[in-house]
Amino acid sequence: MEYGLKVKGLIDGVSDELRGERILGIRDNEIAFVARPGEVSGEMPILDAGNLIAMPGLIDCHVHIRTNGETDRRLQPLTDLPGESTLRAVNNAQADLRSGYTTLRDCGGMEALAVRNSASRGETLVPRILAAGDGISATAGHMDQDRYVGARVLSNPGVADSPDEVRRVARNLLKLGVDLIKTNATGGTFGNGHRPNPGAQQSTEDELRAAVEVARMAGKRVASHAMGEAGIRAAVNAGVDSIEHGFWLTEDVAHQMAEQGTFFVPTMATLYRNTTRGFDGPGMTEEWKEHLRQRAIRVRARLFESLRFAIDAGVKIVAGSDMGGGPFLYHGECATELSQLVEAGLTEMEAIKAATSLAAELVDRDDVLGRLQEGYWADVILVDGDPSKDISVLQDGKSVRGVILGGAAVSLSRELLQAEGVVESIWGRVPWVAD
Ligand SMILES: [Zn+2]
């Protein structure tokens, strides 16, 4: 399979410039060349994408595909039939794919592993998935949840209460084939217990260090959920690769992150949605919902300060929306994060890099993902509008007219589909990150 896509403009994921009219040459699963229209010779069929702009398929570095913003999602493990949550995960991942996301880093949930494996066999068409499986959490910690009292005897397999237990749990996760290890350094907005304290440290530095040690030996990365200052500091000291959320990041830890090369995934979309759509869940009183909304407003103001520290210190900021991770956080809306990053002070192009080349660096696949350059995997989206001038055109995939995964069409606009037979349409015939 070989074809060219003629586009009005091209964002390559690394350069600060929007390039003018280009032909993007695609051969099998890869980008063969990027050329000016006059420079292409030979018999290659060229699809004219008219006014559309090509850019790398987007990468979201923090999602939970097992859930889709349901207000009763914590009850699902008790009410789901076997397999139900995995089918839900497929559906959620496909919503992200349609909206322009060709790679997802799943930060908690065993379903993502099953979906990834199924996709790698060509059974399911979803974005490329890097999965953490169960997050490692202290007893009663942030991810020791979703198992109500009666079922608690089952014990969450990700629970670990000492460095040795962390090593055992991390090794078990590696045995199951996780792509990264997720740790929980602090509490969370929706963690264990009815009224969790998101800032409280829950894992010790030694426990976090043990996770990093085991992951390093296996050549894997470590992401750490860390909201409060002490937990963020412990995780950064332990050498994790990314701080997830980082709501109460301080100036000096931001400098330490910049020095160490620790990535920051601020998941700004969560607090934005919490303030605009509020909260809900089984047994929640009106008073508690309003308390949470007010808290989200305050924490969001503090997160903008964290972003300022991180931008000034030169921390690598990467896009992760946390879709699925809380009520009213719906798949298909991952690009909310990009608009939020721009609101917090990134330029449009910086926000785009945060979801392309820089995100590829965090997931350790910057040799093949996140760029429209020769030799990279042909994950391409075609956009009606210029995201480098107005990031909101990516919102909800509303202006995404084409999604190409590994050179094959997942979806294309009606005009391009008239050239049927040139682009191979696929059902699971792409190279997977896990390969
Ligand atoms: Zn999350």
Tab-separated table of C-alpha atoms and ligand atoms in Angstrom:
chain	number	residue	atom	x	y	z
A	1	MET	CA	0.000	0.000	0.000
A	2	GLU	CA	1.419	3.306	-1.091
A	3	TYR	CA	-0.305	6.661	-1.438
A	4	GLY	CA	0.134	10.369	-0.936
A	5	LEU	CA	-2.095	12.774	0.968
A	6	LYS	CA	-2.105	16.318	-0.369
A	7	VAL	CA	-2.891	18.770	2.425
A	8	LYS	CA	-3.137	22.537	2.739
A	9	GLY	CA	-0.845	22.591	5.765
A	10	LEU	CA	1.149	20.236	7.949
A	11	ILE	CA	2.076	20.231	11.625
A	12	ASP	CA	4.905	17.740	12.119
A	13	GLY	CA	4.781	17.576	15.936
A	14	VAL	CA	8.276	18.977	16.546
A	15	SER	CA	8.679	22.171	14.544
A	16	ASP	CA	7.138	25.434	15.743
A	17	GLU	CA	6.015	26.232	12.225
A	18	LEU	CA	2.902	25.227	10.417
A	19	ARG	CA	4.234	24.073	7.052
A	20	GLY	CA	2.403	25.033	3.857
A	21	GLU	CA	1.003	22.767	1.178
A	22	ARG	CA	2.588	19.327	1.393
A	23	ILE	CA	2.244	15.787	0.190
A	24	LEU	CA	2.542	13.236	2.917
A	25	GLY	CA	3.759	9.991	1.397
A	26	ILE	CA	2.604	6.825	3.161
A	27	ARG	CA	4.044	3.398	2.432
A	28	ASP	CA	2.517	0.475	4.316
A	29	ASN	CA	2.503	1.463	8.001
A	30	GLU	CA	5.054	4.249	7.801
A	31	ILE	CA	5.559	7.778	6.581
A	32	ALA	CA	7.722	7.498	3.469
A	33	PHE	CA	8.287	11.220	2.891
A	34	VAL	CA	7.013	14.736	3.406
A	35	ALA	CA	7.405	16.798	0.238
A	36	ARG	CA	6.232	19.901	-1.577
A	37	PRO	CA	3.689	19.133	-4.344
A	38	GLY	CA	6.171	19.760	-7.200
A	39	GLU	CA	8.758	17.441	-5.676
A	40	VAL	CA	6.774	14.220	-6.015
A	41	SER	CA	7.238	12.102	-9.105
A	42	GLY	CA	6.229	8.556	-9.956
A	43	GLU	CA	2.941	6.717	-10.076
A	44	MET	CA	1.865	7.019	-6.460
A	45	PRO	CA	-1.875	7.817	-6.173
A	46	ILE	CA	-2.450	11.160	-4.476
A	47	LEU	CA	-5.567	11.903	-2.434
A	48	ASP	CA	-6.400	15.582	-2.398
A	49	ALA	CA	-7.459	16.491	1.133
A	50	GLY	CA	-8.343	20.027	0.018
A	51	ASN	CA	-8.240	22.532	2.855
A	52	LEU	CA	-7.473	20.027	5.580
A	53	ILE	CA	-4.349	20.217	7.752
A	54	ALA	CA	-2.420	17.068	8.650
A	55	MET	CA	-0.913	16.504	12.063
A	56	PRO	CA	0.311	13.508	14.066
A	57	GLY	CA	-2.391	11.395	15.686
A	58	LEU	CA	-2.844	12.630	19.244
A	59	ILE	CA	-1.495	10.870	22.332
A	60	ASP	CA	-3.272	11.054	25.693
A	61	CYS	CA	-0.930	10.091	28.515
A	62	HIS	CA	-3.549	9.611	31.230
A	63	VAL	CA	-6.863	7.899	30.622
A	64	HIS	CA	-8.900	5.097	32.191
A	65	ILE	CA	-10.697	3.266	29.411
A	66	ARG	CA	-12.574	0.924	31.764
A	67	THR	CA	-14.904	3.751	32.804
A	68	ASN	CA	-16.662	6.601	31.047
A	69	GLY	CA	-17.572	9.283	33.548
A	70	GLU	CA	-20.417	7.266	35.045
A	71	THR	CA	-21.567	8.564	38.395
A	72	ASP	CA	-21.988	5.016	39.711
A	73	ARG	CA	-18.722	3.705	38.320
A	74	ARG	CA	-17.482	2.606	41.733
A	75	LEU	CA	-20.373	0.147	41.899
A	76	GLN	CA	-19.640	-1.381	38.496
A	77	PRO	CA	-17.222	-4.049	39.784
A	78	LEU	CA	-20.133	-5.370	41.825
A	79	THR	CA	-22.833	-5.096	39.175
A	80	ASP	CA	-21.005	-5.940	35.926
A	81	LEU	CA	-21.282	-9.350	34.323
A	82	PRO	CA	-17.929	-10.939	33.436
A	83	GLY	CA	-16.516	-9.177	30.391
A	84	GLU	CA	-18.854	-6.218	30.611
A	85	SER	CA	-16.205	-3.759	31.756
A	86	THR	CA	-13.820	-4.895	29.011
A	87	LEU	CA	-16.449	-4.279	26.331
A	88	ARG	CA	-17.060	-0.873	27.855
A	89	ALA	CA	-13.304	-0.246	27.651
A	90	VAL	CA	-13.299	-1.073	23.921
A	91	ASN	CA	-16.178	1.297	23.308
A	92	ASN	CA	-14.465	4.094	25.266
A	93	ALA	CA	-11.156	3.628	23.453
A	94	GLN	CA	-12.963	3.776	20.099
A	95	ALA	CA	-14.597	7.076	21.094
A	96	ASP	CA	-11.108	8.456	21.736
A	97	LEU	CA	-9.874	7.099	18.394
A	98	ARG	CA	-12.702	8.740	16.460
A	99	SER	CA	-11.872	12.071	18.106
A	100	GLY	CA	-8.271	11.939	16.820
A	101	TYR	CA	-6.421	10.040	19.566
A	102	THR	CA	-4.316	7.254	18.102
A	103	THR	CA	-2.369	6.397	21.284
A	104	LEU	CA	-3.581	6.104	24.867
A	105	ARG	CA	-1.588	5.547	28.034
A	106	ASP	CA	-4.008	3.889	30.449
A	107	CYS	CA	-3.184	4.734	34.055
A	108	GLY	CA	-5.260	2.180	35.937
A	109	GLY	CA	-7.505	-0.772	35.143
A	110	MET	CA	-6.739	-4.328	34.054
A	111	GLU	CA	-9.256	-4.058	31.188
A	112	ALA	CA	-6.794	-1.929	29.201
A	113	LEU	CA	-4.347	-4.844	29.135
A	114	ALA	CA	-7.017	-7.171	27.747
A	115	VAL	CA	-8.058	-4.621	25.118
A	116	ARG	CA	-4.434	-4.029	24.118
A	117	ASN	CA	-3.821	-7.762	23.739
A	118	SER	CA	-7.004	-8.253	21.750
A	119	ALA	CA	-6.079	-5.359	19.439
A	120	SER	CA	-2.579	-6.725	18.898
A	121	ARG	CA	-4.197	-9.915	17.566
A	122	GLY	CA	-6.286	-7.847	15.163
A	123	GLU	CA	-9.580	-8.625	16.923
A	124	THR	CA	-10.418	-5.084	17.975
A	125	LEU	CA	-9.838	-1.684	16.404
A	126	VAL	CA	-8.726	0.772	19.082
A	127	PRO	CA	-5.875	3.258	19.489
A	128	ARG	CA	-2.427	1.954	20.390
A	129	ILE	CA	-2.576	1.299	24.121
A	130	LEU	CA	0.110	1.391	26.789
A	131	ALA	CA	-1.390	-0.030	29.944
A	132	ALA	CA	-0.399	0.158	33.600
A	133	GLY	CA	-2.892	-2.452	34.803
A	134	ASP	CA	-3.730	-2.059	38.486
A	135	GLY	CA	-2.101	0.936	40.129
A	136	ILE	CA	0.018	0.105	43.172
A	137	SER	CA	-1.606	1.568	46.253
A	138	ALA	CA	-1.312	1.410	50.036
A	139	THR	CA	-4.097	-0.286	51.993
A	140	ALA	CA	-6.964	2.233	52.155
A	141	GLY	CA	-4.988	4.308	49.659
A	142	HIS	CA	-6.182	6.028	46.502
A	143	MET	CA	-6.504	2.932	44.340
A	144	ASP	CA	-7.534	0.501	47.056
A	145	GLN	CA	-11.090	1.129	45.963
A	146	ASP	CA	-13.956	-0.141	43.874
A	147	ARG	CA	-14.298	-2.994	46.335
A	148	TYR	CA	-16.997	-2.299	48.833
A	149	VAL	CA	-16.921	-3.671	52.334
A	150	GLY	CA	-18.548	-6.996	51.545
A	151	ALA	CA	-16.126	-7.652	48.698
A	152	ARG	CA	-13.048	-6.257	50.393
A	153	VAL	CA	-12.019	-9.765	51.434
A	154	LEU	CA	-11.084	-10.209	47.777
A	155	SER	CA	-8.395	-7.574	48.383
A	156	ASN	CA	-7.223	-5.302	45.612
A	157	PRO	CA	-4.302	-7.029	43.867
A	158	GLY	CA	-2.495	-3.697	43.535
A	159	VAL	CA	-2.293	-3.143	47.308
A	160	ALA	CA	1.188	-3.080	48.859
A	161	ASP	CA	2.304	-1.837	52.272
A	162	SER	CA	6.089	-2.057	52.310
A	163	PRO	CA	8.926	-1.834	49.792
A	164	ASP	CA	9.042	-5.644	49.619
A	165	GLU	CA	5.317	-5.865	48.951
A	166	VAL	CA	5.664	-3.192	46.288
A	167	ARG	CA	8.375	-5.284	44.605
A	168	ARG	CA	6.120	-8.346	44.629
A	169	VAL	CA	3.096	-6.471	43.263
A	170	ALA	CA	5.191	-4.701	40.623
A	171	ARG	CA	6.697	-8.009	39.507
A	172	ASN	CA	3.240	-9.573	39.297
A	173	LEU	CA	2.126	-6.678	37.105
A	174	LEU	CA	5.158	-7.152	34.873
A	175	LYS	CA	4.264	-10.832	34.642
A	176	LEU	CA	0.854	-9.795	33.318
A	177	GLY	CA	2.582	-7.680	30.670
A	178	VAL	CA	2.063	-4.078	31.781
A	179	ASP	CA	3.794	-1.378	29.727
A	180	LEU	CA	4.394	0.873	32.711
A	181	ILE	CA	3.989	0.845	36.483
A	182	LYS	CA	1.524	3.238	38.109
A	183	THR	CA	2.042	4.181	41.739
A	184	ASN	CA	-0.093	6.256	44.058
A	185	ALA	CA	1.906	8.638	46.233
A	186	THR	CA	-1.064	10.543	47.673
A	187	GLY	CA	-4.802	10.434	48.128
A	188	GLY	CA	-7.162	11.519	45.359
A	189	THR	CA	-10.413	13.319	44.811
A	190	PHE	CA	-12.273	10.026	44.498
A	191	GLY	CA	-10.045	7.662	46.386
A	192	ASN	CA	-10.833	5.157	49.040
A	193	GLY	CA	-13.240	6.294	51.749
A	194	HIS	CA	-16.193	8.633	51.570
A	195	ARG	CA	-14.293	11.832	52.247
A	196	PRO	CA	-10.737	11.318	51.000
A	197	ASN	CA	-7.979	13.863	51.471
A	198	PRO	CA	-6.375	14.293	48.046
A	199	GLY	CA	-3.260	15.947	49.414
A	200	ALA	CA	-2.283	13.350	52.020
A	201	GLN	CA	0.822	11.287	51.312
A	202	GLN	CA	-0.005	7.546	51.205
A	203	SER	CA	3.133	5.823	49.931
A	204	THR	CA	6.551	6.277	51.503
A	205	GLU	CA	9.564	7.327	49.474
A	206	ASP	CA	11.022	3.848	50.042
A	207	GLU	CA	7.906	2.203	48.627
A	208	LEU	CA	7.980	4.468	45.577
A	209	ARG	CA	11.698	3.799	45.152
A	210	ALA	CA	11.025	0.048	45.196
A	211	ALA	CA	8.542	0.437	42.329
A	212	VAL	CA	11.081	2.447	40.318
A	213	GLU	CA	13.797	-0.135	41.031
A	214	VAL	CA	11.714	-3.070	39.744
A	215	ALA	CA	10.411	-1.125	36.729
A	216	ARG	CA	13.926	-0.032	35.733
A	217	MET	CA	15.208	-3.600	35.766
A	218	ALA	CA	12.455	-4.483	33.288
A	219	GLY	CA	13.081	-1.371	31.183
A	220	LYS	CA	9.678	0.120	32.083
A	221	ARG	CA	8.596	3.584	33.141
A	222	VAL	CA	6.850	4.662	36.334
A	223	ALA	CA	3.960	7.109	36.604
A	224	SER	CA	2.986	8.415	40.008
A	225	HIS	CA	-0.370	9.820	41.006
A	226	ALA	CA	0.746	12.660	43.318
A	227	MET	CA	-1.380	15.621	44.369
A	228	GLY	CA	-0.053	16.989	47.688
A	229	GLU	CA	3.386	18.524	48.094
A	230	ALA	CA	4.961	15.838	50.317
A	231	GLY	CA	3.841	13.022	48.023
A	232	ILE	CA	5.045	14.831	44.902
A	233	ARG	CA	8.434	15.389	46.537
A	234	ALA	CA	8.713	11.740	47.622
A	235	ALA	CA	7.850	10.510	44.111
A	236	VAL	CA	10.322	12.874	42.442
A	237	ASN	CA	13.035	11.872	44.943
A	238	ALA	CA	12.261	8.222	44.211
A	239	GLY	CA	12.945	8.885	40.524
A	240	VAL	CA	9.533	8.291	38.927
A	241	ASP	CA	9.235	9.328	35.274
A	242	SER	CA	6.060	11.354	35.577
A	243	ILE	CA	4.015	13.177	38.171
A	244	GLU	CA	0.309	12.768	37.449
A	245	HIS	CA	-1.954	15.640	38.615
A	246	GLY	CA	0.641	17.547	40.724
A	247	PHE	CA	-2.052	19.916	41.931
A	248	TRP	CA	0.045	21.336	44.788
A	249	LEU	CA	3.402	21.422	43.002
A	250	THR	CA	5.894	23.863	44.532
A	251	GLU	CA	8.546	25.984	42.882
A	252	ASP	CA	11.541	24.081	44.261
A	253	VAL	CA	10.154	20.652	43.316
A	254	ALA	CA	9.421	22.036	39.833
A	255	HIS	CA	13.128	22.907	39.549
A	256	GLN	CA	14.080	19.427	40.733
A	257	MET	CA	11.753	17.909	38.106
A	258	ALA	CA	13.317	20.035	35.373
A	259	GLU	CA	16.814	18.935	36.440
A	260	GLN	CA	15.892	15.264	36.625
A	261	GLY	CA	13.800	15.323	33.456
A	262	THR	CA	10.637	14.267	35.308
A	263	PHE	CA	7.515	14.801	33.182
A	264	PHE	CA	4.435	16.616	34.488
A	265	VAL	CA	0.974	15.390	33.440
A	266	PRO	CA	-1.287	17.948	35.153
A	267	THR	CA	-4.661	16.437	34.065
A	268	MET	CA	-6.200	19.918	33.986
A	269	ALA	CA	-9.340	18.667	32.232
A	270	THR	CA	-10.503	16.940	35.424
A	271	LEU	CA	-10.741	20.078	37.548
A	272	TYR	CA	-12.202	22.013	34.631
A	273	ARG	CA	-14.969	19.423	34.304
A	274	ASN	CA	-15.436	19.229	38.088
A	275	THR	CA	-16.034	22.969	38.213
A	276	THR	CA	-18.294	23.116	35.156
A	277	ARG	CA	-20.251	19.860	35.483
A	278	GLY	CA	-19.938	19.260	39.199
A	279	PHE	CA	-19.989	15.930	40.971
A	280	ASP	CA	-22.377	13.080	41.506
A	281	GLY	CA	-22.330	9.543	42.798
A	282	PRO	CA	-24.265	7.021	44.855
A	283	GLY	CA	-25.103	8.332	48.308
A	284	MET	CA	-23.740	11.821	47.683
A	285	THR	CA	-25.651	14.558	49.424
A	286	GLU	CA	-26.248	17.949	47.809
A	287	GLU	CA	-24.129	19.504	50.518
A	288	TRP	CA	-21.197	17.169	49.778
A	289	LYS	CA	-21.454	17.715	46.009
A	290	GLU	CA	-21.347	21.461	46.516
A	291	HIS	CA	-18.439	21.118	48.948
A	292	LEU	CA	-16.500	19.157	46.299
A	293	ARG	CA	-17.324	21.677	43.595
A	294	GLN	CA	-16.081	24.550	45.734
A	295	ARG	CA	-12.954	22.582	46.558
A	296	ALA	CA	-12.367	21.923	42.846
A	297	ILE	CA	-12.600	25.656	42.143
A	298	ARG	CA	-9.924	26.367	44.776
A	299	VAL	CA	-7.666	23.495	43.714
A	300	ARG	CA	-7.965	24.516	40.064
A	301	ALA	CA	-6.688	27.995	40.912
A	302	ARG	CA	-3.752	26.345	42.710
A	303	LEU	CA	-3.088	24.058	39.715
A	304	PHE	CA	-2.706	27.100	37.450
A	305	GLU	CA	0.019	28.210	39.890
A	306	SER	CA	1.658	24.761	39.612
A	307	LEU	CA	1.662	25.134	35.830
A	308	ARG	CA	3.299	28.523	36.157
A	309	PHE	CA	6.086	27.013	38.327
A	310	ALA	CA	6.525	24.160	35.856
A	311	ILE	CA	6.584	26.405	32.762
A	312	ASP	CA	9.081	28.813	34.368
A	313	ALA	CA	11.336	25.962	35.531
A	314	GLY	CA	11.265	24.296	32.098
A	315	VAL	CA	9.529	21.064	33.164
A	316	LYS	CA	8.382	18.815	30.314
A	317	ILE	CA	4.584	19.180	30.403
A	318	VAL	CA	2.602	16.424	28.728
A	319	ALA	CA	-1.122	16.123	27.967
A	320	GLY	CA	-3.211	13.607	29.878
A	321	SER	CA	-6.907	14.232	30.358
A	322	ASP	CA	-7.864	11.571	32.946
A	323	MET	CA	-10.986	10.796	30.893
A	324	GLY	CA	-12.893	7.991	32.574
A	325	GLY	CA	-11.189	8.819	35.886
A	326	GLY	CA	-14.139	10.592	37.513
A	327	PRO	CA	-17.802	11.479	37.090
A	328	PHE	CA	-18.643	13.385	33.902
A	329	LEU	CA	-15.191	12.764	32.375
A	330	TYR	CA	-16.238	11.265	29.046
A	331	HIS	CA	-14.125	9.561	26.395
A	332	GLY	CA	-14.035	11.451	23.117
A	333	GLU	CA	-13.335	14.660	25.038
A	334	CYS	CA	-9.594	14.189	25.676
A	335	ALA	CA	-8.715	17.392	23.800
A	336	THR	CA	-10.254	19.385	26.669
A	337	GLU	CA	-6.778	19.005	28.165
A	338	LEU	CA	-5.164	20.859	25.270
A	339	SER	CA	-7.458	23.882	25.628
A	340	GLN	CA	-6.754	23.899	29.355
A	341	LEU	CA	-2.983	23.790	28.818
A	342	VAL	CA	-3.276	26.797	26.516
A	343	GLU	CA	-5.382	28.602	29.108
A	344	ALA	CA	-2.627	27.881	31.657
A	345	GLY	CA	0.072	29.504	29.523
A	346	LEU	CA	1.325	27.059	26.895
A	347	THR	CA	1.257	28.217	23.285
A	348	GLU	CA	-0.975	26.265	20.900
A	349	MET	CA	2.089	24.599	19.364
A	350	GLU	CA	3.428	23.666	22.823
A	351	ALA	CA	0.077	22.092	23.671
A	352	ILE	CA	0.210	20.145	20.378
A	353	LYS	CA	3.729	18.895	21.184
A	354	ALA	CA	2.489	17.933	24.663
A	355	ALA	CA	0.112	15.528	22.901
A	356	THR	CA	2.497	14.407	20.127
A	357	SER	CA	6.318	14.383	20.190
A	358	LEU	CA	6.743	15.111	23.903
A	359	ALA	CA	4.066	12.593	24.858
A	360	ALA	CA	5.884	10.041	22.680
A	361	GLU	CA	9.023	10.748	24.697
A	362	LEU	CA	7.172	10.026	27.953
A	363	VAL	CA	5.851	6.706	26.652
A	364	ASP	CA	9.375	5.900	25.434
A	365	ARG	CA	8.378	5.513	21.763
A	366	ASP	CA	9.669	8.788	20.362
A	367	ASP	CA	11.450	6.814	17.655
A	368	VAL	CA	8.139	5.872	16.004
A	369	LEU	CA	5.289	7.945	17.496
A	370	GLY	CA	4.227	11.580	17.622
A	371	ARG	CA	5.780	13.038	14.457
A	372	LEU	CA	4.982	13.358	10.788
A	373	GLN	CA	8.492	12.567	9.613
A	374	GLU	CA	10.035	9.938	7.400
A	375	GLY	CA	10.254	6.559	9.113
A	376	TYR	CA	7.655	7.322	11.799
A	377	TRP	CA	4.485	5.280	12.067
A	378	ALA	CA	1.780	6.782	9.887
A	379	ASP	CA	-0.641	7.849	12.609
A	380	VAL	CA	-2.177	10.932	11.066
A	381	ILE	CA	-5.239	13.080	11.596
A	382	LEU	CA	-6.759	15.522	9.120
A	383	VAL	CA	-8.241	18.637	10.647
A	384	ASP	CA	-10.593	21.248	9.233
A	385	GLY	CA	-9.032	24.376	10.735
A	386	ASP	CA	-5.637	25.277	12.118
A	387	PRO	CA	-5.012	23.947	15.661
A	388	SER	CA	-1.758	25.926	15.839
A	389	LYS	CA	-3.870	29.112	15.810
A	390	ASP	CA	-6.981	27.838	17.569
A	391	ILE	CA	-6.563	24.721	19.697
A	392	SER	CA	-10.322	24.407	20.213
A	393	VAL	CA	-10.774	22.956	16.701
A	394	LEU	CA	-9.550	19.664	18.187
A	395	GLN	CA	-12.223	19.684	20.897
A	396	ASP	CA	-14.388	16.539	20.877
A	397	GLY	CA	-12.932	15.668	17.467
A	398	LYS	CA	-15.536	17.994	15.959
A	399	SER	CA	-13.214	19.204	13.172
A	400	VAL	CA	-11.291	15.958	12.735
A	401	ARG	CA	-12.182	14.764	9.208
A	402	GLY	CA	-9.847	11.818	8.984
A	403	VAL	CA	-8.057	9.390	11.281
A	404	ILE	CA	-5.293	7.207	9.891
A	405	LEU	CA	-3.696	4.581	12.103
A	406	GLY	CA	-0.539	2.878	10.907
A	407	GLY	CA	-1.182	4.073	7.340
A	408	ALA	CA	-4.683	2.620	7.148
A	409	ALA	CA	-7.904	4.563	7.308
A	410	VAL	CA	-9.976	4.366	10.460
A	411	SER	CA	-12.216	7.122	9.181
A	412	LEU	CA	-12.016	9.591	6.342
A	413	SER	CA	-14.249	12.388	5.125
A	414	ARG	CA	-16.783	11.648	2.418
A	415	GLU	CA	-14.685	13.334	-0.288
A	416	LEU	CA	-11.641	11.260	0.523
A	417	LEU	CA	-13.670	8.092	0.687
A	418	GLN	CA	-14.570	8.665	-2.972
A	419	ALA	CA	-10.997	7.647	-3.663
A	420	GLU	CA	-11.905	4.283	-2.195
A	421	GLY	CA	-9.473	1.496	-2.845
A	422	VAL	CA	-6.403	3.700	-2.569
A	423	VAL	CA	-6.242	3.826	1.183
A	424	GLU	CA	-6.735	0.460	2.741
A	425	SER	CA	-9.427	0.527	5.362
A	426	ILE	CA	-8.569	-1.622	8.310
A	427	TRP	CA	-9.908	-3.723	11.010
A	428	GLY	CA	-6.906	-4.256	13.237
A	429	ARG	CA	-3.946	-4.460	10.860
A	430	VAL	CA	-1.553	-2.023	12.418
A	431	PRO	CA	1.747	-2.423	14.260
A	432	TRP	CA	1.203	-2.229	17.990
A	433	VAL	CA	3.246	-0.474	20.607
A	434	ALA	CA	3.457	-3.745	22.473
A	435	ASP	CA	5.107	-5.539	19.532
B	1	ZN	ZN	-6.380	8.907	36.676
